[in-house]
mmCIF file of C-alpha atoms in Angstrom:
data_model
loop_
_atom_site.group_PDB
_atom_site.id
_atom_site.type_symbol
_atom_site.label_atom_id
_atom_site.label_comp_id
_atom_site.label_asym_id
_atom_site.label_seq_id
_atom_site.Cartn_x
_atom_site.Cartn_y
_atom_site.Cartn_z
ATOM 1 C CA MET A 1 0.000 0.000 0.000
ATOM 2 C CA ARG A 2 1.082 3.543 -0.602
ATOM 3 C CA ALA A 3 1.448 5.834 2.400
ATOM 4 C CA LEU A 4 -0.694 8.899 2.858
ATOM 5 C CA LEU A 5 1.559 11.629 4.212
ATOM 6 C CA VAL A 6 0.387 14.988 5.435
ATOM 7 C CA LEU A 7 2.935 17.606 4.393
ATOM 8 C CA GLY A 8 2.858 21.246 5.429
ATOM 9 C CA TYR A 9 3.032 23.984 2.808
ATOM 10 C CA ALA A 10 3.224 26.555 5.602
ATOM 11 C CA CYS A 11 6.488 24.962 6.771
ATOM 12 C CA GLY A 12 8.200 26.083 3.585
ATOM 13 C CA CYS A 13 9.403 22.515 3.098
ATOM 14 C CA ALA A 14 8.109 18.996 2.668
ATOM 15 C CA CYS A 15 8.053 18.332 6.393
ATOM 16 C CA VAL A 16 6.075 15.291 7.502
ATOM 17 C CA VAL A 17 3.274 16.123 9.907
ATOM 18 C CA ALA A 18 1.451 12.820 10.274
ATOM 19 C CA LEU A 19 1.016 9.388 8.742
ATOM 20 C CA VAL A 20 -2.680 8.978 8.055
ATOM 21 C CA SER A 21 -3.655 6.037 5.857
ATOM 22 C CA ALA A 22 -3.025 4.306 2.545
ATOM 23 C CA GLY A 23 -3.186 6.732 -0.347
ATOM 24 C CA ALA A 24 -0.793 9.501 -1.404
ATOM 25 C CA TRP A 25 0.713 12.669 -0.012
ATOM 26 C CA LEU A 26 -2.035 14.892 1.352
ATOM 27 C CA VAL A 27 -1.290 18.606 1.632
ATOM 28 C CA PRO A 28 -3.243 20.450 4.338
ATOM 29 C CA VAL A 29 -4.894 23.743 3.537
ATOM 30 C CA SER A 30 -2.314 26.158 4.914
ATOM 31 C CA ALA A 31 -2.682 29.367 6.842
ATOM 32 C CA ALA A 32 -6.404 28.730 6.969
ATOM 33 C CA SER A 33 -8.926 30.023 9.473
ATOM 34 C CA ASP A 34 -10.416 27.729 12.120
ATOM 35 C CA PRO A 35 -13.479 26.730 10.031
ATOM 36 C CA LEU A 36 -11.225 25.537 7.231
ATOM 37 C CA GLN A 37 -8.984 23.693 9.662
ATOM 38 C CA GLU A 38 -12.049 21.957 11.066
ATOM 39 C CA LEU A 39 -13.149 20.947 7.581
ATOM 40 C CA GLN A 40 -9.653 19.649 6.860
ATOM 41 C CA GLN A 41 -9.640 17.537 10.014
ATOM 42 C CA ARG A 42 -13.093 16.213 9.125
ATOM 43 C CA LEU A 43 -11.806 15.275 5.679
ATOM 44 C CA ILE A 44 -8.901 13.325 7.194
ATOM 45 C CA ARG A 45 -11.238 11.518 9.621
ATOM 46 C CA LEU A 46 -13.602 10.564 6.808
ATOM 47 C CA GLN A 47 -10.686 9.291 4.727
ATOM 48 C CA LYS A 48 -9.428 7.163 7.595
ATOM 49 C CA SER A 49 -12.909 5.695 8.162
ATOM 50 C CA GLY A 50 -13.403 4.896 4.482
ATOM 51 C CA ASP A 51 -16.450 7.147 4.122
ATOM 52 C CA HIS A 52 -15.610 8.203 0.581
ATOM 53 C CA ASN A 53 -18.951 9.776 -0.302
ATOM 54 C CA ASN A 54 -18.894 12.194 2.601
ATOM 55 C CA ALA A 55 -15.180 12.776 2.110
ATOM 56 C CA LEU A 56 -15.917 13.857 -1.463
ATOM 57 C CA ARG A 57 -18.605 16.209 -0.210
ATOM 58 C CA VAL A 58 -16.273 17.797 2.345
ATOM 59 C CA GLY A 59 -13.426 17.980 -0.182
ATOM 60 C CA ILE A 60 -15.637 19.901 -2.599
ATOM 61 C CA GLN A 61 -16.792 22.154 0.230
ATOM 62 C CA ILE A 62 -13.182 22.980 1.125
ATOM 63 C CA VAL A 63 -12.393 23.816 -2.503
ATOM 64 C CA GLU A 64 -15.381 26.159 -2.716
ATOM 65 C CA VAL A 65 -14.544 27.932 0.548
ATOM 66 C CA VAL A 66 -10.876 28.357 -0.373
ATOM 67 C CA ARG A 67 -11.712 29.576 -3.876
ATOM 68 C CA ALA A 68 -14.062 32.225 -2.506
ATOM 69 C CA ARG A 69 -11.493 33.371 0.039
ATOM 70 C CA TYR A 70 -8.193 33.224 -1.866
ATOM 71 C CA GLY A 71 -9.069 32.974 -5.556
ATOM 72 C CA GLU A 72 -8.076 30.333 -8.094
ATOM 73 C CA ALA A 73 -4.471 31.467 -8.514
ATOM 74 C CA HIS A 74 -3.400 31.007 -4.888
ATOM 75 C CA PRO A 75 -1.277 28.024 -3.755
ATOM 76 C CA ILE A 76 -3.766 27.335 -0.965
ATOM 77 C CA TYR A 77 -6.422 26.755 -3.608
ATOM 78 C CA ALA A 78 -4.053 24.289 -5.290
ATOM 79 C CA GLU A 79 -3.664 22.482 -1.947
ATOM 80 C CA ALA A 80 -7.437 22.181 -1.667
ATOM 81 C CA LEU A 81 -7.561 20.748 -5.197
ATOM 82 C CA ASN A 82 -4.826 18.267 -4.275
ATOM 83 C CA ASN A 83 -6.862 17.075 -1.313
ATOM 84 C CA LEU A 84 -10.004 16.734 -3.412
ATOM 85 C CA ALA A 85 -8.063 14.783 -6.041
ATOM 86 C CA LEU A 86 -6.784 12.414 -3.383
ATOM 87 C CA VAL A 87 -10.337 11.744 -2.208
ATOM 88 C CA GLN A 88 -11.428 11.187 -5.805
ATOM 89 C CA ASP A 89 -8.544 8.773 -6.361
ATOM 90 C CA VAL A 90 -9.246 6.741 -3.228
ATOM 91 C CA ALA A 91 -12.935 6.620 -4.208
ATOM 92 C CA GLY A 92 -11.947 5.047 -7.532
ATOM 93 C CA LEU A 93 -12.487 8.173 -9.640
ATOM 94 C CA HIS A 94 -8.991 8.004 -11.086
ATOM 95 C CA GLU A 95 -9.606 10.015 -14.264
ATOM 96 C CA LYS A 96 -11.256 12.832 -12.326
ATOM 97 C CA ALA A 97 -8.400 12.752 -9.834
ATOM 98 C CA GLU A 98 -5.873 13.005 -12.664
ATOM 99 C CA ALA A 99 -7.577 16.120 -14.033
ATOM 100 C CA THR A 100 -7.818 17.720 -10.587
ATOM 101 C CA TYR A 101 -4.159 17.022 -9.801
ATOM 102 C CA ARG A 102 -3.159 18.612 -13.107
ATOM 103 C CA ASP A 103 -5.099 21.749 -12.223
ATOM 104 C CA ALA A 104 -3.297 21.897 -8.872
ATOM 105 C CA ILE A 105 0.114 21.446 -10.504
ATOM 106 C CA ARG A 106 -0.620 24.193 -13.034
ATOM 107 C CA ILE A 107 -1.488 26.650 -10.249
ATOM 108 C CA LEU A 108 1.508 25.710 -8.094
ATOM 109 C CA THR A 109 3.905 25.913 -11.029
ATOM 110 C CA THR A 110 2.695 29.403 -11.903
ATOM 111 C CA ALA A 111 2.749 30.606 -8.292
ATOM 112 C CA LEU A 112 5.878 28.891 -6.942
ATOM 113 C CA GLY A 113 7.922 27.743 -9.935
ATOM 114 C CA ARG A 114 8.183 24.362 -11.589
ATOM 115 C CA ARG A 115 11.001 23.161 -9.297
ATOM 116 C CA HIS A 116 9.276 23.928 -6.001
ATOM 117 C CA PRO A 117 8.976 20.879 -3.691
ATOM 118 C CA GLN A 118 5.224 21.432 -3.437
ATOM 119 C CA VAL A 119 5.004 20.825 -7.179
ATOM 120 C CA ALA A 120 6.892 17.565 -6.632
ATOM 121 C CA VAL A 121 4.433 16.471 -3.932
ATOM 122 C CA VAL A 122 1.411 16.896 -6.174
ATOM 123 C CA THR A 123 3.273 15.409 -9.147
ATOM 124 C CA ASN A 124 3.890 12.312 -7.024
ATOM 125 C CA ASN A 125 0.158 12.126 -6.335
ATOM 126 C CA LEU A 126 -0.629 12.522 -10.027
ATOM 127 C CA ALA A 127 1.756 9.664 -10.790
ATOM 128 C CA ALA A 128 -0.124 7.469 -8.314
ATOM 129 C CA ALA A 129 -3.424 8.327 -10.000
ATOM 130 C CA VAL A 130 -2.206 7.466 -13.499
ATOM 131 C CA LEU A 131 -0.518 4.318 -12.183
ATOM 132 C CA LEU A 132 -3.912 3.097 -10.969
ATOM 133 C CA GLN A 133 -5.075 3.508 -14.577
ATOM 134 C CA CYS A 134 -2.170 1.247 -15.645
ATOM 135 C CA LYS A 135 -0.425 4.101 -17.476
ATOM 136 C CA LEU A 136 2.955 2.855 -16.353
ATOM 137 C CA GLU A 137 5.184 4.847 -18.701
ATOM 138 C CA LEU A 138 3.428 8.112 -17.829
ATOM 139 C CA ALA A 139 3.603 7.254 -14.122
ATOM 140 C CA ARG A 140 7.321 6.537 -14.505
ATOM 141 C CA ARG A 141 7.966 9.946 -16.076
ATOM 142 C CA LEU A 142 5.947 11.714 -13.390
ATOM 143 C CA TYR A 143 7.726 9.877 -10.561
ATOM 144 C CA LEU A 144 11.018 10.810 -12.197
ATOM 145 C CA ARG A 145 9.982 14.474 -12.344
ATOM 146 C CA SER A 146 9.014 14.390 -8.666
ATOM 147 C CA ALA A 147 12.280 12.631 -7.740
ATOM 148 C CA ASN A 148 14.386 15.147 -9.629
ATOM 149 C CA ILE A 149 12.775 18.123 -7.886
ATOM 150 C CA LEU A 150 13.077 16.587 -4.422
ATOM 151 C CA THR A 151 16.655 15.386 -4.832
ATOM 152 C CA ARG A 152 17.701 18.818 -6.064
ATOM 153 C CA ALA A 153 15.906 20.500 -3.166
ATOM 154 C CA TYR A 154 16.865 18.180 -0.308
ATOM 155 C CA GLY A 155 19.531 15.745 -1.504
ATOM 156 C CA VAL A 156 19.335 12.020 -2.175
ATOM 157 C CA THR A 157 19.298 11.057 1.515
ATOM 158 C CA HIS A 158 16.103 12.965 2.375
ATOM 159 C CA ARG A 159 13.165 10.686 3.207
ATOM 160 C CA ASP A 160 10.814 12.164 0.600
ATOM 161 C CA ALA A 161 13.516 12.149 -2.085
ATOM 162 C CA ARG A 162 14.346 8.495 -1.393
ATOM 163 C CA MET A 163 10.678 7.543 -1.606
ATOM 164 C CA ALA A 164 10.242 9.355 -4.918
ATOM 165 C CA VAL A 165 13.351 7.687 -6.355
ATOM 166 C CA ASN A 166 12.163 4.265 -5.211
ATOM 167 C CA ASN A 167 8.729 4.877 -6.775
ATOM 168 C CA PHE A 168 10.488 5.685 -10.051
ATOM 169 C CA LYS A 169 12.633 2.556 -9.807
ATOM 170 C CA ARG A 170 9.680 0.291 -9.064
ATOM 171 C CA VAL A 171 7.729 1.456 -12.093
ATOM 172 C CA SER A 172 10.869 1.240 -14.234
ATOM 173 C CA ARG A 173 11.300 -2.369 -13.196
ATOM 174 C CA ALA A 174 7.634 -3.129 -13.899
ATOM 175 C CA LEU A 175 8.269 -1.863 -17.443
ATOM 176 C CA GLY A 176 11.138 -4.310 -17.834
ATOM 177 C CA LEU A 177 13.958 -1.877 -17.151
ATOM 178 C CA HIS A 178 15.931 -4.220 -14.875
ATOM 179 C CA ASP A 179 19.381 -3.225 -16.073
ATOM 180 C CA PRO A 180 20.737 0.251 -15.242
ATOM 181 C CA ALA A 181 21.921 0.469 -18.851
ATOM 182 C CA ALA A 182 18.317 0.198 -19.975
ATOM 183 C CA ILE A 183 17.509 3.552 -18.381
ATOM 184 C CA LYS A 184 18.640 6.481 -20.480
ATOM 185 C CA LYS A 185 21.307 8.669 -18.908
ATOM 186 C CA ARG A 186 19.114 11.733 -19.334
ATOM 187 C CA ASP A 187 16.671 10.165 -16.854
ATOM 188 C CA LEU A 188 19.220 10.093 -14.076
ATOM 189 C CA LYS A 189 19.851 13.707 -13.140
ATOM 190 C CA THR A 190 21.264 12.804 -9.740
ATOM 191 C CA THR A 191 24.265 10.533 -9.176
ATOM 192 C CA GLY A 192 24.172 7.598 -6.823
ATOM 193 C CA TRP A 193 20.902 6.045 -7.954
ATOM 194 C CA GLN A 194 21.046 2.273 -8.078
ATOM 195 C CA LEU A 195 18.402 0.213 -9.818
ATOM 196 C CA ARG A 196 18.163 -2.169 -6.874
ATOM 197 C CA VAL A 197 14.478 -2.290 -5.948
ATOM 198 C CA PRO A 198 14.145 -2.571 -2.161
ATOM 199 C CA LYS A 199 11.580 -4.536 -0.226
ATOM 200 C CA ALA A 200 8.162 -2.875 -0.230
ATOM 201 C CA SER A 201 7.315 -0.539 2.614
ATOM 202 C CA ASN A 202 4.351 1.668 3.483
ATOM 203 C CA ASP A 203 6.189 4.643 2.013
ATOM 204 C CA GLU A 204 6.541 3.300 -1.522
ATOM 205 C CA VAL A 205 4.256 2.639 -4.437
ATOM 206 C CA THR A 206 2.947 -0.840 -5.212
ATOM 207 C CA ILE A 207 2.263 -1.725 -8.845
ATOM 208 C CA PRO A 208 -1.350 -2.942 -9.263
ATOM 209 C CA PRO A 209 -1.183 -6.631 -10.303
ATOM 210 C CA ARG A 210 -3.648 -6.026 -13.149
ATOM 211 C CA CYS A 211 -1.141 -3.630 -14.699
ATOM 212 C CA THR A 212 1.642 -6.191 -14.993
ATOM 213 C CA THR A 213 -0.275 -9.145 -16.454
#
Protein backbone atom coordinates (compact mmCIF):
# COMPACT_ATOMS: atom_id res chain seq x y z
CA MET A 1 0.00 0.00 0.00
CA ARG A 2 1.08 3.54 -0.60
CA ALA A 3 1.45 5.83 2.40
CA LEU A 4 -0.69 8.90 2.86
CA LEU A 5 1.56 11.63 4.21
CA VAL A 6 0.39 14.99 5.44
CA LEU A 7 2.93 17.61 4.39
CA GLY A 8 2.86 21.25 5.43
CA TYR A 9 3.03 23.98 2.81
CA ALA A 10 3.22 26.56 5.60
CA CYS A 11 6.49 24.96 6.77
CA GLY A 12 8.20 26.08 3.59
CA CYS A 13 9.40 22.51 3.10
CA ALA A 14 8.11 19.00 2.67
CA CYS A 15 8.05 18.33 6.39
CA VAL A 16 6.08 15.29 7.50
CA VAL A 17 3.27 16.12 9.91
CA ALA A 18 1.45 12.82 10.27
CA LEU A 19 1.02 9.39 8.74
CA VAL A 20 -2.68 8.98 8.06
CA SER A 21 -3.66 6.04 5.86
CA ALA A 22 -3.02 4.31 2.55
CA GLY A 23 -3.19 6.73 -0.35
CA ALA A 24 -0.79 9.50 -1.40
CA TRP A 25 0.71 12.67 -0.01
CA LEU A 26 -2.04 14.89 1.35
CA VAL A 27 -1.29 18.61 1.63
CA PRO A 28 -3.24 20.45 4.34
CA VAL A 29 -4.89 23.74 3.54
CA SER A 30 -2.31 26.16 4.91
CA ALA A 31 -2.68 29.37 6.84
CA ALA A 32 -6.40 28.73 6.97
CA SER A 33 -8.93 30.02 9.47
CA ASP A 34 -10.42 27.73 12.12
CA PRO A 35 -13.48 26.73 10.03
CA LEU A 36 -11.23 25.54 7.23
CA GLN A 37 -8.98 23.69 9.66
CA GLU A 38 -12.05 21.96 11.07
CA LEU A 39 -13.15 20.95 7.58
CA GLN A 40 -9.65 19.65 6.86
CA GLN A 41 -9.64 17.54 10.01
CA ARG A 42 -13.09 16.21 9.12
CA LEU A 43 -11.81 15.28 5.68
CA ILE A 44 -8.90 13.33 7.19
CA ARG A 45 -11.24 11.52 9.62
CA LEU A 46 -13.60 10.56 6.81
CA GLN A 47 -10.69 9.29 4.73
CA LYS A 48 -9.43 7.16 7.60
CA SER A 49 -12.91 5.69 8.16
CA GLY A 50 -13.40 4.90 4.48
CA ASP A 51 -16.45 7.15 4.12
CA HIS A 52 -15.61 8.20 0.58
CA ASN A 53 -18.95 9.78 -0.30
CA ASN A 54 -18.89 12.19 2.60
CA ALA A 55 -15.18 12.78 2.11
CA LEU A 56 -15.92 13.86 -1.46
CA ARG A 57 -18.60 16.21 -0.21
CA VAL A 58 -16.27 17.80 2.34
CA GLY A 59 -13.43 17.98 -0.18
CA ILE A 60 -15.64 19.90 -2.60
CA GLN A 61 -16.79 22.15 0.23
CA ILE A 62 -13.18 22.98 1.12
CA VAL A 63 -12.39 23.82 -2.50
CA GLU A 64 -15.38 26.16 -2.72
CA VAL A 65 -14.54 27.93 0.55
CA VAL A 66 -10.88 28.36 -0.37
CA ARG A 67 -11.71 29.58 -3.88
CA ALA A 68 -14.06 32.23 -2.51
CA ARG A 69 -11.49 33.37 0.04
CA TYR A 70 -8.19 33.22 -1.87
CA GLY A 71 -9.07 32.97 -5.56
CA GLU A 72 -8.08 30.33 -8.09
CA ALA A 73 -4.47 31.47 -8.51
CA HIS A 74 -3.40 31.01 -4.89
CA PRO A 75 -1.28 28.02 -3.76
CA ILE A 76 -3.77 27.33 -0.96
CA TYR A 77 -6.42 26.75 -3.61
CA ALA A 78 -4.05 24.29 -5.29
CA GLU A 79 -3.66 22.48 -1.95
CA ALA A 80 -7.44 22.18 -1.67
CA LEU A 81 -7.56 20.75 -5.20
CA ASN A 82 -4.83 18.27 -4.27
CA ASN A 83 -6.86 17.07 -1.31
CA LEU A 84 -10.00 16.73 -3.41
CA ALA A 85 -8.06 14.78 -6.04
CA LEU A 86 -6.78 12.41 -3.38
CA VAL A 87 -10.34 11.74 -2.21
CA GLN A 88 -11.43 11.19 -5.80
CA ASP A 89 -8.54 8.77 -6.36
CA VAL A 90 -9.25 6.74 -3.23
CA ALA A 91 -12.93 6.62 -4.21
CA GLY A 92 -11.95 5.05 -7.53
CA LEU A 93 -12.49 8.17 -9.64
CA HIS A 94 -8.99 8.00 -11.09
CA GLU A 95 -9.61 10.01 -14.26
CA LYS A 96 -11.26 12.83 -12.33
CA ALA A 97 -8.40 12.75 -9.83
CA GLU A 98 -5.87 13.01 -12.66
CA ALA A 99 -7.58 16.12 -14.03
CA THR A 100 -7.82 17.72 -10.59
CA TYR A 101 -4.16 17.02 -9.80
CA ARG A 102 -3.16 18.61 -13.11
CA ASP A 103 -5.10 21.75 -12.22
CA ALA A 104 -3.30 21.90 -8.87
CA ILE A 105 0.11 21.45 -10.50
CA ARG A 106 -0.62 24.19 -13.03
CA ILE A 107 -1.49 26.65 -10.25
CA LEU A 108 1.51 25.71 -8.09
CA THR A 109 3.90 25.91 -11.03
CA THR A 110 2.70 29.40 -11.90
CA ALA A 111 2.75 30.61 -8.29
CA LEU A 112 5.88 28.89 -6.94
CA GLY A 113 7.92 27.74 -9.93
CA ARG A 114 8.18 24.36 -11.59
CA ARG A 115 11.00 23.16 -9.30
CA HIS A 116 9.28 23.93 -6.00
CA PRO A 117 8.98 20.88 -3.69
CA GLN A 118 5.22 21.43 -3.44
CA VAL A 119 5.00 20.82 -7.18
CA ALA A 120 6.89 17.56 -6.63
CA VAL A 121 4.43 16.47 -3.93
CA VAL A 122 1.41 16.90 -6.17
CA THR A 123 3.27 15.41 -9.15
CA ASN A 124 3.89 12.31 -7.02
CA ASN A 125 0.16 12.13 -6.34
CA LEU A 126 -0.63 12.52 -10.03
CA ALA A 127 1.76 9.66 -10.79
CA ALA A 128 -0.12 7.47 -8.31
CA ALA A 129 -3.42 8.33 -10.00
CA VAL A 130 -2.21 7.47 -13.50
CA LEU A 131 -0.52 4.32 -12.18
CA LEU A 132 -3.91 3.10 -10.97
CA GLN A 133 -5.08 3.51 -14.58
CA CYS A 134 -2.17 1.25 -15.65
CA LYS A 135 -0.42 4.10 -17.48
CA LEU A 136 2.96 2.85 -16.35
CA GLU A 137 5.18 4.85 -18.70
CA LEU A 138 3.43 8.11 -17.83
CA ALA A 139 3.60 7.25 -14.12
CA ARG A 140 7.32 6.54 -14.51
CA ARG A 141 7.97 9.95 -16.08
CA LEU A 142 5.95 11.71 -13.39
CA TYR A 143 7.73 9.88 -10.56
CA LEU A 144 11.02 10.81 -12.20
CA ARG A 145 9.98 14.47 -12.34
CA SER A 146 9.01 14.39 -8.67
CA ALA A 147 12.28 12.63 -7.74
CA ASN A 148 14.39 15.15 -9.63
CA ILE A 149 12.78 18.12 -7.89
CA LEU A 150 13.08 16.59 -4.42
CA THR A 151 16.65 15.39 -4.83
CA ARG A 152 17.70 18.82 -6.06
CA ALA A 153 15.91 20.50 -3.17
CA TYR A 154 16.87 18.18 -0.31
CA GLY A 155 19.53 15.75 -1.50
CA VAL A 156 19.33 12.02 -2.17
CA THR A 157 19.30 11.06 1.52
CA HIS A 158 16.10 12.97 2.37
CA ARG A 159 13.16 10.69 3.21
CA ASP A 160 10.81 12.16 0.60
CA ALA A 161 13.52 12.15 -2.09
CA ARG A 162 14.35 8.49 -1.39
CA MET A 163 10.68 7.54 -1.61
CA ALA A 164 10.24 9.35 -4.92
CA VAL A 165 13.35 7.69 -6.35
CA ASN A 166 12.16 4.27 -5.21
CA ASN A 167 8.73 4.88 -6.78
CA PHE A 168 10.49 5.68 -10.05
CA LYS A 169 12.63 2.56 -9.81
CA ARG A 170 9.68 0.29 -9.06
CA VAL A 171 7.73 1.46 -12.09
CA SER A 172 10.87 1.24 -14.23
CA ARG A 173 11.30 -2.37 -13.20
CA ALA A 174 7.63 -3.13 -13.90
CA LEU A 175 8.27 -1.86 -17.44
CA GLY A 176 11.14 -4.31 -17.83
CA LEU A 177 13.96 -1.88 -17.15
CA HIS A 178 15.93 -4.22 -14.88
CA ASP A 179 19.38 -3.23 -16.07
CA PRO A 180 20.74 0.25 -15.24
CA ALA A 181 21.92 0.47 -18.85
CA ALA A 182 18.32 0.20 -19.97
CA ILE A 183 17.51 3.55 -18.38
CA LYS A 184 18.64 6.48 -20.48
CA LYS A 185 21.31 8.67 -18.91
CA ARG A 186 19.11 11.73 -19.33
CA ASP A 187 16.67 10.16 -16.85
CA LEU A 188 19.22 10.09 -14.08
CA LYS A 189 19.85 13.71 -13.14
CA THR A 190 21.26 12.80 -9.74
CA THR A 191 24.27 10.53 -9.18
CA GLY A 192 24.17 7.60 -6.82
CA TRP A 193 20.90 6.05 -7.95
CA GLN A 194 21.05 2.27 -8.08
CA LEU A 195 18.40 0.21 -9.82
CA ARG A 196 18.16 -2.17 -6.87
CA VAL A 197 14.48 -2.29 -5.95
CA PRO A 198 14.14 -2.57 -2.16
CA LYS A 199 11.58 -4.54 -0.23
CA ALA A 200 8.16 -2.87 -0.23
CA SER A 201 7.32 -0.54 2.61
CA ASN A 202 4.35 1.67 3.48
CA ASP A 203 6.19 4.64 2.01
CA GLU A 204 6.54 3.30 -1.52
CA VAL A 205 4.26 2.64 -4.44
CA THR A 206 2.95 -0.84 -5.21
CA ILE A 207 2.26 -1.72 -8.84
CA PRO A 208 -1.35 -2.94 -9.26
CA PRO A 209 -1.18 -6.63 -10.30
CA ARG A 210 -3.65 -6.03 -13.15
CA CYS A 211 -1.14 -3.63 -14.70
CA THR A 212 1.64 -6.19 -14.99
CA THR A 213 -0.27 -9.14 -16.45
